[in-house]
Every structure is written in structure tokens, then in C-alpha cells.
PDB file of C-alpha atoms in Angstrom:
ATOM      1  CA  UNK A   1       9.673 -15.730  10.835  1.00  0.00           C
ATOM      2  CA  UNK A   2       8.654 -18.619  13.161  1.00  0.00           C
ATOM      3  CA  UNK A   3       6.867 -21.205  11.041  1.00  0.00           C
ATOM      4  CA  UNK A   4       4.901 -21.803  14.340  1.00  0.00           C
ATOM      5  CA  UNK A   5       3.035 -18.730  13.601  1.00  0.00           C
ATOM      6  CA  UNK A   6      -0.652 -18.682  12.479  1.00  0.00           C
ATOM      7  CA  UNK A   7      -0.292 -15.307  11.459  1.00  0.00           C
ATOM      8  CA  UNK A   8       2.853 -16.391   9.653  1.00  0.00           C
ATOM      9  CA  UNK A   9       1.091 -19.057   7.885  1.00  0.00           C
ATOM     10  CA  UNK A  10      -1.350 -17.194   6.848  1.00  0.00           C
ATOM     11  CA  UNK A  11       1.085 -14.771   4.909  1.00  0.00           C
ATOM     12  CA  UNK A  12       2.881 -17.376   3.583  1.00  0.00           C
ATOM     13  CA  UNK A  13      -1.123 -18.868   2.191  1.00  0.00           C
ATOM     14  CA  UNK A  14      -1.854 -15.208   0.871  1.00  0.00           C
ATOM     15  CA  UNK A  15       1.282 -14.693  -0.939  1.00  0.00           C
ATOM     16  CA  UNK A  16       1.074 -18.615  -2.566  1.00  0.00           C
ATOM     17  CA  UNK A  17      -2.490 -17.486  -3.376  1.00  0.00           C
ATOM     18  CA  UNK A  18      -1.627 -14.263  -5.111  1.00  0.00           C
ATOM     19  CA  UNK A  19       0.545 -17.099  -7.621  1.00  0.00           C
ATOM     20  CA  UNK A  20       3.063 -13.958  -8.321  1.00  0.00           C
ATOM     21  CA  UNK A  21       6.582 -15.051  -8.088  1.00  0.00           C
ATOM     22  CA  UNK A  22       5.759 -16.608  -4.473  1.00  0.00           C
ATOM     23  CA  UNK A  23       8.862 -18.339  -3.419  1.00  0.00           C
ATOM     24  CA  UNK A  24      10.840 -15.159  -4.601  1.00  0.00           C
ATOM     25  CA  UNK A  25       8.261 -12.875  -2.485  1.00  0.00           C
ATOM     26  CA  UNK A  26       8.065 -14.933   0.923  1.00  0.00           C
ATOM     27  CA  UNK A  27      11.550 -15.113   1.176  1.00  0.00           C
ATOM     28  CA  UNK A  28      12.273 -11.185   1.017  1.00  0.00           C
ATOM     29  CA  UNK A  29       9.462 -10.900   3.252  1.00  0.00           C
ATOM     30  CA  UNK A  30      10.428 -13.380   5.364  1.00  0.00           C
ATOM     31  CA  UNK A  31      14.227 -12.045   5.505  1.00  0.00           C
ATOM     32  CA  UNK A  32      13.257  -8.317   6.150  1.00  0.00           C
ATOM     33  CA  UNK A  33      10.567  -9.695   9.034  1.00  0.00           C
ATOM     34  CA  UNK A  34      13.140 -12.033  10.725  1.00  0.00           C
ATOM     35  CA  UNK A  35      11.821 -13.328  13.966  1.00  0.00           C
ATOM     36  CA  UNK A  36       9.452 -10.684  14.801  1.00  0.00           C
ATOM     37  CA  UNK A  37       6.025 -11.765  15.556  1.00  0.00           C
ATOM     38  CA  UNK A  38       3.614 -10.477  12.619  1.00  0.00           C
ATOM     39  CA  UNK A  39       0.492  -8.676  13.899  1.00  0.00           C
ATOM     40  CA  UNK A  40      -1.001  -7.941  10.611  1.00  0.00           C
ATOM     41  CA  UNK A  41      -0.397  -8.280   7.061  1.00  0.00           C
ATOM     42  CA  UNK A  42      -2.088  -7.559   3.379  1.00  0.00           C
ATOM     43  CA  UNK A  43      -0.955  -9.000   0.144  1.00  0.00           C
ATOM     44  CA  UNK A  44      -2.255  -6.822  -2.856  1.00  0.00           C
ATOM     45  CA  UNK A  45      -1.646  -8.079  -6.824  1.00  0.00           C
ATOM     46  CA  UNK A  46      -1.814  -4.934  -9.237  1.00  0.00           C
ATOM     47  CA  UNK A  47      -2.431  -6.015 -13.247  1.00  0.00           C
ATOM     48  CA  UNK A  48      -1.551  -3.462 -15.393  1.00  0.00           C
ATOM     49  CA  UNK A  49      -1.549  -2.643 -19.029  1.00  0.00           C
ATOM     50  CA  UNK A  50       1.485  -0.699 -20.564  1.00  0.00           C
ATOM     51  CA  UNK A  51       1.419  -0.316 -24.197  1.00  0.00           C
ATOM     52  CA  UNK A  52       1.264  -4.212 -25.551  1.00  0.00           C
ATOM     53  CA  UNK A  53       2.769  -5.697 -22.306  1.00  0.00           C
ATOM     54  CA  UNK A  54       0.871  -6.672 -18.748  1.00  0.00           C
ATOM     55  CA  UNK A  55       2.891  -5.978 -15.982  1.00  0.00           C
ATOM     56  CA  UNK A  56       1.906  -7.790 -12.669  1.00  0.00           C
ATOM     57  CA  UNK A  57       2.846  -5.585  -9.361  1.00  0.00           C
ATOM     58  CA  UNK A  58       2.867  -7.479  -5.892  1.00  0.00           C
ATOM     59  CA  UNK A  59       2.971  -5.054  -2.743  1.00  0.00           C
ATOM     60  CA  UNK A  60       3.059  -7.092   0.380  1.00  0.00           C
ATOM     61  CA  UNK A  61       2.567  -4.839   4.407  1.00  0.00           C
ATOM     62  CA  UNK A  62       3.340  -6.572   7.262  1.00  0.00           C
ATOM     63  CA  UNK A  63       3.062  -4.875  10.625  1.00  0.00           C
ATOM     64  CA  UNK A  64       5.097  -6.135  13.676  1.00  0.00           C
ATOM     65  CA  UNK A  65       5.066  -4.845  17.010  1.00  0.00           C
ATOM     66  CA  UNK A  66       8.117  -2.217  16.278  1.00  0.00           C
ATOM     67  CA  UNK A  67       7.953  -1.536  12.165  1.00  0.00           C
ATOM     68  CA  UNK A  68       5.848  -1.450   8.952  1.00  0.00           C
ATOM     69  CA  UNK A  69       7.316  -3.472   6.308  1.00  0.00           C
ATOM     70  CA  UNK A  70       6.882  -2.922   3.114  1.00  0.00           C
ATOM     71  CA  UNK A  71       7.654  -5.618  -0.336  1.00  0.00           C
ATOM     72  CA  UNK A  72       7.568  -4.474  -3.996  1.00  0.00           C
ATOM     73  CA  UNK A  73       7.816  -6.978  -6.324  1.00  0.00           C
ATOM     74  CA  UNK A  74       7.735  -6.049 -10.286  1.00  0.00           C
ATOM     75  CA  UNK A  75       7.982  -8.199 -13.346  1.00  0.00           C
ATOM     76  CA  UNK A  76      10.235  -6.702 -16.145  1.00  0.00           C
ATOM     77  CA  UNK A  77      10.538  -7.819 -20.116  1.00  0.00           C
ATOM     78  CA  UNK A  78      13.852  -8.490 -21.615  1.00  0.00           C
ATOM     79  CA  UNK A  79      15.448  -5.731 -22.318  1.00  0.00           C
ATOM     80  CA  UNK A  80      19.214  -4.063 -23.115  1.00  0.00           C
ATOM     81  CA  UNK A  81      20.203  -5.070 -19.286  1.00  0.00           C
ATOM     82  CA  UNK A  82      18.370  -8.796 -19.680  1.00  0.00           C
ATOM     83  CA  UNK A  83      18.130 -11.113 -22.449  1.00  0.00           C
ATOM     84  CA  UNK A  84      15.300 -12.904 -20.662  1.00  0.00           C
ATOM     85  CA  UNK A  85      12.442 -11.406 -18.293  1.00  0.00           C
ATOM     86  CA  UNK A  86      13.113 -10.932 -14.714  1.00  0.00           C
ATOM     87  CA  UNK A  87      12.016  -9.070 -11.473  1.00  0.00           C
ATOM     88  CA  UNK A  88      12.925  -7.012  -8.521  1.00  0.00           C
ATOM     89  CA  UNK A  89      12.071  -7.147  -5.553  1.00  0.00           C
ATOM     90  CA  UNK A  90      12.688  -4.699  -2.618  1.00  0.00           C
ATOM     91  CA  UNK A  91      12.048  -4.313   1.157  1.00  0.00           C
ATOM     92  CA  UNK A  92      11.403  -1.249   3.169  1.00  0.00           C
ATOM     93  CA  UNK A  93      11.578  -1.384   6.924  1.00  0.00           C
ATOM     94  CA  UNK A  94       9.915   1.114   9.006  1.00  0.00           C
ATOM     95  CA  UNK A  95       9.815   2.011  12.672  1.00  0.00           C
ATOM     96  CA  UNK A  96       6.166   2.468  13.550  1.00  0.00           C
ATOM     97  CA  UNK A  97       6.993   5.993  15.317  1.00  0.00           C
ATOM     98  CA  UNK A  98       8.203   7.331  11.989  1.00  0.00           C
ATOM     99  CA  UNK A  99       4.801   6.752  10.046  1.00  0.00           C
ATOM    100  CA  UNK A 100       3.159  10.075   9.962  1.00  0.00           C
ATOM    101  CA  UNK A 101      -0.075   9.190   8.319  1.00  0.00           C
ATOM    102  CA  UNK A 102      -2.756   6.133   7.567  1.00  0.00           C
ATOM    103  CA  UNK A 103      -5.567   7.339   5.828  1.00  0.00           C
ATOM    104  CA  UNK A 104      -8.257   5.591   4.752  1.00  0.00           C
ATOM    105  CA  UNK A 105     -10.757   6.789   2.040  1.00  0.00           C
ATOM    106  CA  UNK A 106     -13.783   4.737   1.596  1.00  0.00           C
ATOM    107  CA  UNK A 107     -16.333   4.732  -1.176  1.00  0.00           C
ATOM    108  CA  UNK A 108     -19.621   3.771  -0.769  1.00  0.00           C
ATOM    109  CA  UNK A 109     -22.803   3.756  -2.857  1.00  0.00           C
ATOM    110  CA  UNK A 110     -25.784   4.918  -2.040  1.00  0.00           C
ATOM    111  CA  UNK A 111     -24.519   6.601   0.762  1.00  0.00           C
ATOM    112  CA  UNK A 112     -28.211   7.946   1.676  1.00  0.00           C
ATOM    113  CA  UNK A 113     -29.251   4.280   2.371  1.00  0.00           C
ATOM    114  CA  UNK A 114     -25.558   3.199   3.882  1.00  0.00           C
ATOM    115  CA  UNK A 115     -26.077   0.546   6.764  1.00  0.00           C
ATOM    116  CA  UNK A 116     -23.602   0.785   9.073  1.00  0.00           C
ATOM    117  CA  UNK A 117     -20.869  -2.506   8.472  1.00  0.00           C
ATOM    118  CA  UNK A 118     -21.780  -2.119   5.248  1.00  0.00           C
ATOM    119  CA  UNK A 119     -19.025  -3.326   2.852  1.00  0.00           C
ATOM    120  CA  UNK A 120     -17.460  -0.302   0.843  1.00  0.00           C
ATOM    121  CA  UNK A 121     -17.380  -0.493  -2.690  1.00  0.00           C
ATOM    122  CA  UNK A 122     -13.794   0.580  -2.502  1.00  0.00           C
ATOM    123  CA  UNK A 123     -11.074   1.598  -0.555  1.00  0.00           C
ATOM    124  CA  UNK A 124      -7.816   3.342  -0.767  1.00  0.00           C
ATOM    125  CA  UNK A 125      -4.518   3.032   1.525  1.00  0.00           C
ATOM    126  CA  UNK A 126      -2.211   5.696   1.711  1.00  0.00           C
ATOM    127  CA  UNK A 127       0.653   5.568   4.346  1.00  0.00           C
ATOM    128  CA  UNK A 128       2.891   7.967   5.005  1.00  0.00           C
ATOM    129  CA  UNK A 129       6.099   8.022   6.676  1.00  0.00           C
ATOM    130  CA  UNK A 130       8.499  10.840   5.086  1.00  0.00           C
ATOM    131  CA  UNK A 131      10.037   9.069   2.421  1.00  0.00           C
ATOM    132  CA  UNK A 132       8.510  10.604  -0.161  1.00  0.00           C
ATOM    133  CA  UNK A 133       6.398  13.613  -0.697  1.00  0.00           C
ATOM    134  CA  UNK A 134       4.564  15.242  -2.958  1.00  0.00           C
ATOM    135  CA  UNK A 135       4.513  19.055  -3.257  1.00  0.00           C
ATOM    136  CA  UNK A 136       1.596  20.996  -5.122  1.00  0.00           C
ATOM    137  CA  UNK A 137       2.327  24.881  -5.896  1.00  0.00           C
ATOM    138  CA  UNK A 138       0.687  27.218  -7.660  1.00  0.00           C
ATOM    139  CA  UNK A 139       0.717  31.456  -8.022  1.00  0.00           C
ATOM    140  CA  UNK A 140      -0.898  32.890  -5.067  1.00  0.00           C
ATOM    141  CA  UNK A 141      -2.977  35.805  -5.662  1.00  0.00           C
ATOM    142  CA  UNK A 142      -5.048  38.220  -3.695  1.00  0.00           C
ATOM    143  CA  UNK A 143      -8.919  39.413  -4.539  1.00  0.00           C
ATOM    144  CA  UNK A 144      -8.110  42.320  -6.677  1.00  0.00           C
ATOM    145  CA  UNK A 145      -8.691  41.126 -10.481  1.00  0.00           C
ATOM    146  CA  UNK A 146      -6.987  43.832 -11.414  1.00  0.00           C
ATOM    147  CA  UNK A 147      -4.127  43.609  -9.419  1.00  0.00           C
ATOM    148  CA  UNK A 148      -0.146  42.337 -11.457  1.00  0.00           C
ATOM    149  CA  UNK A 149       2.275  42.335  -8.198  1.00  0.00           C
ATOM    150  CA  UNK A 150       3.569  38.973  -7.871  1.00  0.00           C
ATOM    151  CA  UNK A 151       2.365  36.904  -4.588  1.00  0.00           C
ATOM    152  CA  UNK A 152       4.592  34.278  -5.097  1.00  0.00           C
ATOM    153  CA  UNK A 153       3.429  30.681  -4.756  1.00  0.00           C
ATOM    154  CA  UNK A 154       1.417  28.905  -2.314  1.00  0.00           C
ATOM    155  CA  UNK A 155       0.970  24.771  -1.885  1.00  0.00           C
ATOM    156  CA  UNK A 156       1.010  21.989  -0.415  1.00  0.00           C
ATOM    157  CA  UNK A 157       3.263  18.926   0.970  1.00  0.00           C
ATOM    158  CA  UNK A 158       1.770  15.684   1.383  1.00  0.00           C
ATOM    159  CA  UNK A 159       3.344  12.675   2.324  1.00  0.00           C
ATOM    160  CA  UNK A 160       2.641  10.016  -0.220  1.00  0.00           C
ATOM    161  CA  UNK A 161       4.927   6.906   0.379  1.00  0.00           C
ATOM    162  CA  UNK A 162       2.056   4.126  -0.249  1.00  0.00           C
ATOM    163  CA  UNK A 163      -1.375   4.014  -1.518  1.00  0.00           C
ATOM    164  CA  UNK A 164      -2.993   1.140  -2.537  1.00  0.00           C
ATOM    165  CA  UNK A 165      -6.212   1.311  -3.896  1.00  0.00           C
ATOM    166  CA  UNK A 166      -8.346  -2.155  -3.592  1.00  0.00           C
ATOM    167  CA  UNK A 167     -11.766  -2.510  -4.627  1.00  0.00           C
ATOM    168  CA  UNK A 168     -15.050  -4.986  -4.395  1.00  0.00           C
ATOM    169  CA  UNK A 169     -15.390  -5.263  -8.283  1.00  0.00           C
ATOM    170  CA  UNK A 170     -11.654  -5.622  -9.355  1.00  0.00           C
ATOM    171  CA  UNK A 171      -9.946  -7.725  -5.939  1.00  0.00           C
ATOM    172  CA  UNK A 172     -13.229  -9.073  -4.748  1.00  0.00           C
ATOM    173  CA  UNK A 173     -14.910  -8.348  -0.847  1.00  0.00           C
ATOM    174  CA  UNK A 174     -12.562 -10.398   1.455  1.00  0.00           C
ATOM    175  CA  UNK A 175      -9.590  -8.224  -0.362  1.00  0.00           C
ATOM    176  CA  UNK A 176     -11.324  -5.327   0.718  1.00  0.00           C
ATOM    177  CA  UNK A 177     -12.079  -6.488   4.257  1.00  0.00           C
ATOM    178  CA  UNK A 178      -8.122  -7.588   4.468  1.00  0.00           C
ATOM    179  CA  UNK A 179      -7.263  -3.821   3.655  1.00  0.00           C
ATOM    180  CA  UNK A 180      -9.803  -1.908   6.463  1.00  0.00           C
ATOM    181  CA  UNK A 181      -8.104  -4.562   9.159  1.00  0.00           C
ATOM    182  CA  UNK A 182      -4.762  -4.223   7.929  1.00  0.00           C
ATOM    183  CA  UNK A 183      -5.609  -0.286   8.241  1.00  0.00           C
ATOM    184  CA  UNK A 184      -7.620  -0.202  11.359  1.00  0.00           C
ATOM    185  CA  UNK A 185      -4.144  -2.288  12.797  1.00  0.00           C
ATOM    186  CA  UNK A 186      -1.400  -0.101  11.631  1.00  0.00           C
ATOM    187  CA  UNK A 187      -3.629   3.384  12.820  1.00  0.00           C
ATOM    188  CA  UNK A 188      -4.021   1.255  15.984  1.00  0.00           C
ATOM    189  CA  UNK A 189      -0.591   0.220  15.997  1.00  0.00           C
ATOM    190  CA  UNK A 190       0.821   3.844  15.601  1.00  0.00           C
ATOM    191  CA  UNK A 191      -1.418   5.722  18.103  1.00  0.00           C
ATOM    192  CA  UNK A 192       0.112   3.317  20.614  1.00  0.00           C
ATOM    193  CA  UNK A 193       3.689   4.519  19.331  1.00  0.00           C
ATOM    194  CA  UNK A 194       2.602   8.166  20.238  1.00  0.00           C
ATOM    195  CA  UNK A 195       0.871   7.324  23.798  1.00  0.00           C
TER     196      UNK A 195
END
């Protein structure tokens, strides 16, 4: 990344800010970037509780003008592998032309007295891009109640690769401004792909 970079900077301030691991962090981000200008990026800390341990979770997006990066970065306990705690990191780089979906679901409350610009209360991230997906089947069956042929199954696939879910109560309001204009500049980003 060029340290010139206010953009870059500023990635470099949000992952030092999240205080998770951050010289291990910038450095696979900065490593699966390289010298590609960033346009956008969000840094997102996840707590969670499992059993009698809390597990911290770092995902960090960057969007350049060719891919969609993507950083995991997971703290572990000792264990049979480790005598002492450690993490993992990993890097996913994706060509914007192969992300198939950015959806954003917003929750707001009060909806009936919404004011447009109004902050949401929440929002969720989900990006696909073929990796994974997620298939939901189930019998299919016609409108005879008394009918026992067998319809076989019907479903759905969904691509589910990423979803981050940030909220106003939990990651505070700039957290959830950082995630609608890291969205509105990947959708932006892709739709230009397709043009």
C-alpha cells in the first residue's frame, strides 16, 4: 500500500483503533492489497461468548478499483496443536466482476415516523461472490391434503460468503455509517464492473 495514501492511513487508524492484534492485521491486509489504490474500506470487531471463553473476531473489506478483499482474523486458546494462545489470519482476494450480490438490510424504528437520512438502528452486510452457498430444501407438495405421491424437493441457493451484521447499540453510529458507505461503494463499484 502507498503510505502516501489518505485512504491508506485511514485503514491503518481503524485497524490500530479496533486494538485486535493490529500489527498482525495491517500487514496481511497490507500484503494481499499491495500497491493498489484503496477506494473503500470497513474494519468490524465481533466479541463473542463460547462456553467460558471470549473470542474476539476481526473482519477487515477493502475495495480497490479491480477486487474485494477480504481479512479474517480469529483468536484461539491453547489447545492440543498450541501450548500457548494464538491466531489466524487469512486473506481472500476477489475480482469485483465475480461478486454476485451486496445486499443491504436495514432496520429502522419507528418506521411510520422514519425521516429520510435517518440513521438505522442496524444494518446487515451480506456479499456474495460464489464461494460459498447455502442451499435450503424441503418436500414439495401439491394442494391435495390427501394426496401421498412424492413431489420431490424444492429450495433454494443463496450465496452467503459474508455478512456482517453492525449495529447503533452494540458498534456505535459512525460504525454503522462506515458499513452503508462501504456498501453503497462496493454496489457502486460492481455495477460499474457490469456496464
Amino acid at each position: 500500500m502507498a503510505k502516501t495514501s489518505t485512504t491508506t492511513q485511514g485503514l491503518r487508524a481503524a485497524i490500530e483503533r479496533s486494538g485486535y492484534y493490529p500489527a498482525l492485521v495491517a500487514e496481511a491486509v497490507e500484503a494481499a492489497v499491495g500497491g493498489e489504490p484503496i477506494r473503500s474500506y470497513l474494519v468490524h470487531q465481533e466479541t463473542t461468548f463460547d462456553a467460558n471463553e471470549v473470542r474476539r473476531h476481526v473482519t477487515v473489506l477493502v475495495l480497490t478499483g479491480n477486487r474485494f478483499i477480504v481479512s479474517h482474523t480469529d483468536e484461539q486458546a491453547a489447545d492440543s496443536t498450541s501450548p500457548t494462545p494464538y491466531a489466524t489470519t487469512s486473506t481472500e482476494s476477489v475480482k469485483l466482476g465475480r461478486i454476485s450480490s451486496v445486499v443491504l438490510s436495514r432496520v429502522v424504528a419507528n418506521p411510520e415516523k422514519y425521516v429520510p437520512g435517518t440513521l438505522p438502528r442496524e444494518v446487515v452486510l451480506t456479499i456474495g461472490w460464489g464461494a460459498v452457498a447455502r442451499i435450503d430444501l424441503e418436500p414439495a407438495a401439491c394442494g391435495d391434503p390427501n394426496c401421498e405421491a412424492d413431489h420431490g424437493y424444492t429450495g433454494s441457493s443463496t450465496a452467503d460468503d459474508l455478512s456482517l451484521r453492525v449495529s447503533e447499540a452494540g458498534d456505535g453510529p459512525d460504525a454503522v455509517r462506515q458499513t452503508l458507505a462501504f456498501a453503497q461503494s462496493l454496489s457502486e463499484a460492481t455495477a460499474d464492473v457490469t456496464r
